[in-house]
Amino acid sequence: KQEVTQIPAALSVPEGENLVLNCSFTDSAIYNLQWFRQDPGKGLTSLLLIQSSQREQTSGRLNASLDKSSGRSTLYIAASQPGDSATYLCAVKAQTGANNLFFGTGTRLTVIP
Amino acid sequence: KAGVTQTPRYLIKTRGQQVTLSCSPISGHRSVSWYQQTPGQGLQFLFEYFSETQRNKGNFPGRFSGRQFSNSRSEMNVSTLELGDSALYLCASSKQDEAEAFFGQGTRLTVV
């Protein structure tokens, strides 16, 4: 069974700092990997989707990389802002023909003004 | 373009009752998945529907069921509610298998 782990569980950084969130998964036979953001009590907002054939994706201050062979992904956030404070979740789709995602437990990020 | 819409946003039910949650996917999306989120277990997959057929099911008891209509809207039903069913229920839609998943704002269910 696919297991997804995110480290660290929580992170506090001062505003303006660059940071990296980590995600690892046990089964490298993934279809794609998606990073989400979740604000307290809210739904999930999709940040980046990386297909298994891709190495990285960028959107604004966000850059996500994927190393499928080692079962790892990182989310890099440049020049962090207080508005970036949220829980960040990674999820992998590990089965073709179906759309269930396996989620990590998330990293709760706090950016201190 | 409207996003994924879940109704209602909040529900309070009593143990033993049943509840129905609704999810309207993004227009053109045929896949709808349901997830349960709790502080202790995180996000867990319930089931997925595609073109009115359940394609995949997570490890939940038979009290949890769902269906999808011809317009791709989906409903999830939980019967004989238990205190442990209190959670945020999230619905996601996607256009096709390799595509990005988009989530609704969720339905917060509280069982008392």
PDB file of C-alpha atoms in Angstrom:
ATOM      1  CA  LYS A   1       0.000   0.000   0.000  1.00  0.00           C
ATOM      2  CA  GLN A   2       1.249   3.446  -0.885  1.00  0.00           C
ATOM      3  CA  GLU A   3       2.375   5.492   2.116  1.00  0.00           C
ATOM      4  CA  VAL A   4       3.158   9.191   1.938  1.00  0.00           C
ATOM      5  CA  THR A   5       5.217  11.006   4.549  1.00  0.00           C
ATOM      6  CA  GLN A   6       5.791  14.723   4.959  1.00  0.00           C
ATOM      7  CA  ILE A   7       8.586  16.246   6.964  1.00  0.00           C
ATOM      8  CA  PRO A   8       8.617  18.430   8.954  1.00  0.00           C
ATOM      9  CA  ALA A   9       5.142  18.307  10.487  1.00  0.00           C
ATOM     10  CA  ALA A  10       5.365  21.991  11.367  1.00  0.00           C
ATOM     11  CA  LEU A  11       7.645  24.823  10.380  1.00  0.00           C
ATOM     12  CA  SER A  12       7.945  28.470  11.459  1.00  0.00           C
ATOM     13  CA  VAL A  13      10.027  30.898   9.440  1.00  0.00           C
ATOM     14  CA  PRO A  14      10.474  34.673   9.372  1.00  0.00           C
ATOM     15  CA  GLU A  15       8.981  36.559   6.453  1.00  0.00           C
ATOM     16  CA  GLY A  16      11.199  36.692   3.389  1.00  0.00           C
ATOM     17  CA  GLU A  17      12.953  33.400   4.004  1.00  0.00           C
ATOM     18  CA  ASN A  18      13.143  30.692   1.353  1.00  0.00           C
ATOM     19  CA  LEU A  19      11.980  27.264   2.499  1.00  0.00           C
ATOM     20  CA  VAL A  20      11.658  23.648   1.401  1.00  0.00           C
ATOM     21  CA  LEU A  21       8.926  21.184   2.271  1.00  0.00           C
ATOM     22  CA  ASN A  22       9.559  17.484   1.808  1.00  0.00           C
ATOM     23  CA  CYS A  23       7.351  14.621   0.686  1.00  0.00           C
ATOM     24  CA  SER A  24       8.301  10.966   0.328  1.00  0.00           C
ATOM     25  CA  PHE A  25       6.322   8.008  -0.941  1.00  0.00           C
ATOM     26  CA  THR A  26       6.951   4.280  -0.722  1.00  0.00           C
ATOM     27  CA  ASP A  27       5.784   3.059  -4.127  1.00  0.00           C
ATOM     28  CA  SER A  28       7.611   4.738  -6.992  1.00  0.00           C
ATOM     29  CA  ALA A  29       5.074   3.527  -9.557  1.00  0.00           C
ATOM     30  CA  ILE A  30       3.078   6.724  -9.372  1.00  0.00           C
ATOM     31  CA  TYR A  31       0.967   8.359 -12.029  1.00  0.00           C
ATOM     32  CA  ASN A  32       1.450  11.915 -10.799  1.00  0.00           C
ATOM     33  CA  LEU A  33       2.039  13.979  -7.663  1.00  0.00           C
ATOM     34  CA  GLN A  34       0.100  17.036  -6.592  1.00  0.00           C
ATOM     35  CA  TRP A  35       0.823  19.693  -3.971  1.00  0.00           C
ATOM     36  CA  PHE A  36      -2.078  21.353  -2.181  1.00  0.00           C
ATOM     37  CA  ARG A  37      -2.567  24.137   0.290  1.00  0.00           C
ATOM     38  CA  GLN A  38      -5.232  24.024   2.999  1.00  0.00           C
ATOM     39  CA  ASP A  39      -6.284  26.922   5.184  1.00  0.00           C
ATOM     40  CA  PRO A  40      -7.939  26.082   8.534  1.00  0.00           C
ATOM     41  CA  GLY A  41     -11.410  24.604   8.084  1.00  0.00           C
ATOM     42  CA  LYS A  42     -11.274  25.044   4.326  1.00  0.00           C
ATOM     43  CA  GLY A  43     -10.954  22.812   1.302  1.00  0.00           C
ATOM     44  CA  LEU A  44      -7.777  22.053  -0.624  1.00  0.00           C
ATOM     45  CA  THR A  45      -6.323  24.446  -3.172  1.00  0.00           C
ATOM     46  CA  SER A  46      -4.212  22.848  -5.880  1.00  0.00           C
ATOM     47  CA  LEU A  47      -0.766  24.424  -6.187  1.00  0.00           C
ATOM     48  CA  LEU A  48       1.184  22.259  -8.603  1.00  0.00           C
ATOM     49  CA  LEU A  49       0.749  18.993 -10.474  1.00  0.00           C
ATOM     50  CA  ILE A  50       3.776  16.995 -11.617  1.00  0.00           C
ATOM     51  CA  GLN A  51       3.265  14.110 -14.008  1.00  0.00           C
ATOM     52  CA  SER A  52       5.477  11.057 -13.466  1.00  0.00           C
ATOM     53  CA  SER A  53       7.476  11.898 -16.611  1.00  0.00           C
ATOM     54  CA  GLN A  54       8.316  15.391 -15.370  1.00  0.00           C
ATOM     55  CA  ARG A  55      11.112  16.509 -13.050  1.00  0.00           C
ATOM     56  CA  GLU A  56       9.715  19.833 -11.855  1.00  0.00           C
ATOM     57  CA  GLN A  57       6.967  22.399 -12.147  1.00  0.00           C
ATOM     58  CA  THR A  58       6.982  26.093 -11.338  1.00  0.00           C
ATOM     59  CA  SER A  59       4.255  28.562 -10.525  1.00  0.00           C
ATOM     60  CA  GLY A  60       5.221  32.023  -9.349  1.00  0.00           C
ATOM     61  CA  ARG A  61       7.240  31.706  -6.138  1.00  0.00           C
ATOM     62  CA  LEU A  62       6.603  27.966  -5.967  1.00  0.00           C
ATOM     63  CA  ASN A  63       8.754  25.243  -7.456  1.00  0.00           C
ATOM     64  CA  ALA A  64       8.080  21.549  -7.024  1.00  0.00           C
ATOM     65  CA  SER A  65      10.491  18.795  -7.975  1.00  0.00           C
ATOM     66  CA  LEU A  66       9.950  15.082  -8.366  1.00  0.00           C
ATOM     67  CA  ASP A  67      12.444  12.229  -8.128  1.00  0.00           C
ATOM     68  CA  LYS A  68      10.293   9.224  -8.807  1.00  0.00           C
ATOM     69  CA  SER A  69      13.066   6.648  -8.486  1.00  0.00           C
ATOM     70  CA  SER A  70      13.891   7.719  -4.942  1.00  0.00           C
ATOM     71  CA  GLY A  71      10.268   8.373  -4.002  1.00  0.00           C
ATOM     72  CA  ARG A  72      10.732  12.033  -3.155  1.00  0.00           C
ATOM     73  CA  SER A  73       9.286  15.421  -3.956  1.00  0.00           C
ATOM     74  CA  THR A  74      10.095  18.858  -2.633  1.00  0.00           C
ATOM     75  CA  LEU A  75       8.127  22.084  -2.641  1.00  0.00           C
ATOM     76  CA  TYR A  76      10.309  25.183  -2.652  1.00  0.00           C
ATOM     77  CA  ILE A  77       8.721  28.479  -1.593  1.00  0.00           C
ATOM     78  CA  ALA A  78      10.746  31.581  -2.344  1.00  0.00           C
ATOM     79  CA  ALA A  79      10.552  34.827  -0.382  1.00  0.00           C
ATOM     80  CA  SER A  80       7.887  33.583   2.020  1.00  0.00           C
ATOM     81  CA  GLN A  81       5.031  35.880   3.049  1.00  0.00           C
ATOM     82  CA  PRO A  82       2.591  35.780   5.997  1.00  0.00           C
ATOM     83  CA  GLY A  83      -0.141  34.874   3.509  1.00  0.00           C
ATOM     84  CA  ASP A  84       1.709  31.638   2.789  1.00  0.00           C
ATOM     85  CA  SER A  85       0.816  30.408   6.284  1.00  0.00           C
ATOM     86  CA  ALA A  86      -1.257  27.255   5.815  1.00  0.00           C
ATOM     87  CA  THR A  87      -0.960  23.480   5.812  1.00  0.00           C
ATOM     88  CA  TYR A  88       0.720  22.057   2.729  1.00  0.00           C
ATOM     89  CA  LEU A  89      -0.213  18.572   1.588  1.00  0.00           C
ATOM     90  CA  CYS A  90       1.283  16.354  -1.051  1.00  0.00           C
ATOM     91  CA  ALA A  91      -0.672  13.561  -2.682  1.00  0.00           C
ATOM     92  CA  VAL A  92       0.246  10.826  -5.142  1.00  0.00           C
ATOM     93  CA  LYS A  93      -1.920   9.017  -7.599  1.00  0.00           C
ATOM     94  CA  ALA A  94      -0.608   5.480  -7.643  1.00  0.00           C
ATOM     95  CA  GLN A  95      -3.055   3.589  -9.754  1.00  0.00           C
ATOM     96  CA  THR A  96      -4.072   4.071 -13.358  1.00  0.00           C
ATOM     97  CA  GLY A  97      -7.724   3.819 -14.260  1.00  0.00           C
ATOM     98  CA  ALA A  98      -8.815   5.319 -10.948  1.00  0.00           C
ATOM     99  CA  ASN A  99      -8.409   8.697  -9.380  1.00  0.00           C
ATOM    100  CA  ASN A 100      -7.783   8.073  -5.713  1.00  0.00           C
ATOM    101  CA  LEU A 101      -5.027  10.127  -4.158  1.00  0.00           C
ATOM    102  CA  PHE A 102      -2.842   9.032  -1.263  1.00  0.00           C
ATOM    103  CA  PHE A 103      -2.152  11.972   1.020  1.00  0.00           C
ATOM    104  CA  GLY A 104       0.625  12.821   3.392  1.00  0.00           C
ATOM    105  CA  THR A 105      -0.222  14.233   6.820  1.00  0.00           C
ATOM    106  CA  GLY A 106       0.892  17.704   5.820  1.00  0.00           C
ATOM    107  CA  THR A 107       3.330  20.373   6.926  1.00  0.00           C
ATOM    108  CA  ARG A 108       1.855  23.278   8.863  1.00  0.00           C
ATOM    109  CA  LEU A 109       3.730  26.410   7.830  1.00  0.00           C
ATOM    110  CA  THR A 110       3.726  29.646   9.811  1.00  0.00           C
ATOM    111  CA  VAL A 111       5.411  32.701   8.300  1.00  0.00           C
ATOM    112  CA  ILE A 112       6.146  35.283  10.981  1.00  0.00           C
ATOM    113  CA  PRO A 113       5.869  38.951   9.913  1.00  0.00           C
TER     114      PRO A 113
ATOM    115  CA  LYS B   1     -15.624  29.015 -14.407  1.00  0.00           C
ATOM    116  CA  ALA B   2     -17.338  27.640 -11.306  1.00  0.00           C
ATOM    117  CA  GLY B   3     -15.327  25.405  -9.016  1.00  0.00           C
ATOM    118  CA  VAL B   4     -16.387  22.300  -7.160  1.00  0.00           C
ATOM    119  CA  THR B   5     -19.452  23.040  -5.054  1.00  0.00           C
ATOM    120  CA  GLN B   6     -20.336  21.109  -1.931  1.00  0.00           C
ATOM    121  CA  THR B   7     -23.554  21.474   0.012  1.00  0.00           C
ATOM    122  CA  PRO B   8     -24.312  21.936   2.775  1.00  0.00           C
ATOM    123  CA  ARG B   9     -21.211  23.508   4.295  1.00  0.00           C
ATOM    124  CA  TYR B  10     -22.106  22.533   7.840  1.00  0.00           C
ATOM    125  CA  LEU B  11     -24.279  19.820   9.345  1.00  0.00           C
ATOM    126  CA  ILE B  12     -25.084  18.741  12.868  1.00  0.00           C
ATOM    127  CA  LYS B  13     -26.694  15.321  13.245  1.00  0.00           C
ATOM    128  CA  THR B  14     -27.547  12.985  16.081  1.00  0.00           C
ATOM    129  CA  ARG B  15     -26.110   9.502  16.471  1.00  0.00           C
ATOM    130  CA  GLY B  16     -28.151   6.949  14.579  1.00  0.00           C
ATOM    131  CA  GLN B  17     -29.431   9.399  11.980  1.00  0.00           C
ATOM    132  CA  GLN B  18     -28.435   9.365   8.343  1.00  0.00           C
ATOM    133  CA  VAL B  19     -27.065  12.183   6.212  1.00  0.00           C
ATOM    134  CA  THR B  20     -26.670  12.999   2.519  1.00  0.00           C
ATOM    135  CA  LEU B  21     -23.948  15.282   1.204  1.00  0.00           C
ATOM    136  CA  SER B  22     -23.878  16.725  -2.295  1.00  0.00           C
ATOM    137  CA  CYS B  23     -21.062  17.572  -4.687  1.00  0.00           C
ATOM    138  CA  SER B  24     -21.288  19.360  -8.029  1.00  0.00           C
ATOM    139  CA  PRO B  25     -18.067  18.963 -10.026  1.00  0.00           C
ATOM    140  CA  ILE B  26     -16.516  21.443 -12.398  1.00  0.00           C
ATOM    141  CA  SER B  27     -18.368  21.488 -15.695  1.00  0.00           C
ATOM    142  CA  GLY B  28     -16.964  18.833 -18.018  1.00  0.00           C
ATOM    143  CA  HIS B  29     -15.384  16.778 -15.230  1.00  0.00           C
ATOM    144  CA  ARG B  30     -16.634  13.209 -15.137  1.00  0.00           C
ATOM    145  CA  SER B  31     -14.676  11.885 -12.157  1.00  0.00           C
ATOM    146  CA  VAL B  32     -15.788  12.672  -8.622  1.00  0.00           C
ATOM    147  CA  SER B  33     -13.966  11.389  -5.538  1.00  0.00           C
ATOM    148  CA  TRP B  34     -14.848  11.678  -1.871  1.00  0.00           C
ATOM    149  CA  TYR B  35     -12.463  11.963   1.073  1.00  0.00           C
ATOM    150  CA  GLN B  36     -12.846  12.095   4.828  1.00  0.00           C
ATOM    151  CA  GLN B  37     -10.524  14.337   6.818  1.00  0.00           C
ATOM    152  CA  THR B  38     -10.077  13.987  10.572  1.00  0.00           C
ATOM    153  CA  PRO B  39      -7.329  15.284  12.865  1.00  0.00           C
ATOM    154  CA  GLY B  40      -6.287  11.757  13.792  1.00  0.00           C
ATOM    155  CA  GLN B  41      -6.403   9.986  10.413  1.00  0.00           C
ATOM    156  CA  GLY B  42      -5.759  12.808   7.980  1.00  0.00           C
ATOM    157  CA  LEU B  43      -7.273  12.552   4.509  1.00  0.00           C
ATOM    158  CA  GLN B  44      -8.681   9.155   3.656  1.00  0.00           C
ATOM    159  CA  PHE B  45     -10.194   8.084   0.358  1.00  0.00           C
ATOM    160  CA  LEU B  46     -13.835   6.990   0.453  1.00  0.00           C
ATOM    161  CA  PHE B  47     -14.811   6.250  -3.154  1.00  0.00           C
ATOM    162  CA  GLU B  48     -14.605   7.479  -6.717  1.00  0.00           C
ATOM    163  CA  TYR B  49     -17.259   7.681  -9.409  1.00  0.00           C
ATOM    164  CA  PHE B  50     -16.767   8.029 -13.123  1.00  0.00           C
ATOM    165  CA  SER B  51     -19.643   8.222 -15.578  1.00  0.00           C
ATOM    166  CA  GLU B  52     -22.137   7.077 -12.927  1.00  0.00           C
ATOM    167  CA  THR B  53     -20.061   3.996 -12.004  1.00  0.00           C
ATOM    168  CA  GLN B  54     -18.138   3.446  -8.790  1.00  0.00           C
ATOM    169  CA  ARG B  55     -14.605   2.664  -9.935  1.00  0.00           C
ATOM    170  CA  ASN B  56     -12.770   2.496  -6.676  1.00  0.00           C
ATOM    171  CA  LYS B  57     -13.604   2.241  -2.997  1.00  0.00           C
ATOM    172  CA  GLY B  58     -11.584   2.902   0.148  1.00  0.00           C
ATOM    173  CA  ASN B  59     -11.608   0.963   3.375  1.00  0.00           C
ATOM    174  CA  PHE B  60     -14.798   2.262   4.962  1.00  0.00           C
ATOM    175  CA  PRO B  61     -17.819   0.357   6.302  1.00  0.00           C
ATOM    176  CA  GLY B  62     -20.908  -0.198   4.195  1.00  0.00           C
ATOM    177  CA  ARG B  63     -22.674   2.628   6.055  1.00  0.00           C
ATOM    178  CA  PHE B  64     -20.846   4.927   3.658  1.00  0.00           C
ATOM    179  CA  SER B  65     -22.288   4.901   0.169  1.00  0.00           C
ATOM    180  CA  GLY B  66     -22.507   7.155  -2.812  1.00  0.00           C
ATOM    181  CA  ARG B  67     -23.816   7.631  -6.276  1.00  0.00           C
ATOM    182  CA  GLN B  68     -23.296   9.758  -9.319  1.00  0.00           C
ATOM    183  CA  PHE B  69     -25.941  11.160 -11.612  1.00  0.00           C
ATOM    184  CA  SER B  70     -25.902  11.586 -15.372  1.00  0.00           C
ATOM    185  CA  ASN B  71     -24.896  15.251 -14.992  1.00  0.00           C
ATOM    186  CA  SER B  72     -21.838  14.090 -12.948  1.00  0.00           C
ATOM    187  CA  ARG B  73     -23.189  15.484  -9.682  1.00  0.00           C
ATOM    188  CA  SER B  74     -22.533  13.103  -6.830  1.00  0.00           C
ATOM    189  CA  GLU B  75     -24.059  12.396  -3.477  1.00  0.00           C
ATOM    190  CA  MET B  76     -22.600  10.650  -0.473  1.00  0.00           C
ATOM    191  CA  ASN B  77     -24.758   9.020   2.174  1.00  0.00           C
ATOM    192  CA  VAL B  78     -23.837   7.926   5.662  1.00  0.00           C
ATOM    193  CA  SER B  79     -26.358   5.841   7.554  1.00  0.00           C
ATOM    194  CA  THR B  80     -26.562   5.087  11.274  1.00  0.00           C
ATOM    195  CA  LEU B  81     -24.218   7.914  12.159  1.00  0.00           C
ATOM    196  CA  GLU B  82     -21.575   7.400  14.841  1.00  0.00           C
ATOM    197  CA  LEU B  83     -19.655  10.000  16.827  1.00  0.00           C
ATOM    198  CA  GLY B  84     -16.514   8.976  14.943  1.00  0.00           C
ATOM    199  CA  ASP B  85     -18.075  10.053  11.653  1.00  0.00           C
ATOM    200  CA  SER B  86     -17.587  13.679  12.664  1.00  0.00           C
ATOM    201  CA  ALA B  87     -15.204  15.022  10.050  1.00  0.00           C
ATOM    202  CA  LEU B  88     -14.665  17.319   7.115  1.00  0.00           C
ATOM    203  CA  TYR B  89     -15.900  15.564   3.975  1.00  0.00           C
ATOM    204  CA  LEU B  90     -14.203  16.709   0.813  1.00  0.00           C
ATOM    205  CA  CYS B  91     -15.151  16.124  -2.781  1.00  0.00           C
ATOM    206  CA  ALA B  92     -12.736  16.355  -5.706  1.00  0.00           C
ATOM    207  CA  SER B  93     -13.347  16.401  -9.417  1.00  0.00           C
ATOM    208  CA  SER B  94     -11.062  15.851 -12.370  1.00  0.00           C
ATOM    209  CA  LYS B  95     -11.460  15.743 -16.100  1.00  0.00           C
ATOM    210  CA  GLN B  96      -9.625  12.512 -16.734  1.00  0.00           C
ATOM    211  CA  ASP B  97      -7.286  10.092 -15.041  1.00  0.00           C
ATOM    212  CA  GLU B  98      -4.020  11.984 -15.429  1.00  0.00           C
ATOM    213  CA  ALA B  99      -5.508  15.384 -14.807  1.00  0.00           C
ATOM    214  CA  GLU B 100      -5.322  17.729 -11.868  1.00  0.00           C
ATOM    215  CA  ALA B 101      -7.799  17.174  -9.025  1.00  0.00           C
ATOM    216  CA  PHE B 102      -9.812  20.135  -7.787  1.00  0.00           C
ATOM    217  CA  PHE B 103     -11.430  20.139  -4.369  1.00  0.00           C
ATOM    218  CA  GLY B 104     -14.533  21.755  -2.964  1.00  0.00           C
ATOM    219  CA  GLN B 105     -14.702  23.648   0.324  1.00  0.00           C
ATOM    220  CA  GLY B 106     -15.998  20.581   2.117  1.00  0.00           C
ATOM    221  CA  THR B 107     -18.917  19.737   4.363  1.00  0.00           C
ATOM    222  CA  ARG B 108     -18.222  19.850   8.075  1.00  0.00           C
ATOM    223  CA  LEU B 109     -20.284  17.086   9.702  1.00  0.00           C
ATOM    224  CA  THR B 110     -20.670  17.023  13.460  1.00  0.00           C
ATOM    225  CA  VAL B 111     -22.363  14.028  15.070  1.00  0.00           C
ATOM    226  CA  VAL B 112     -23.636  14.572  18.619  1.00  0.00           C
TER     227      VAL B 112
END
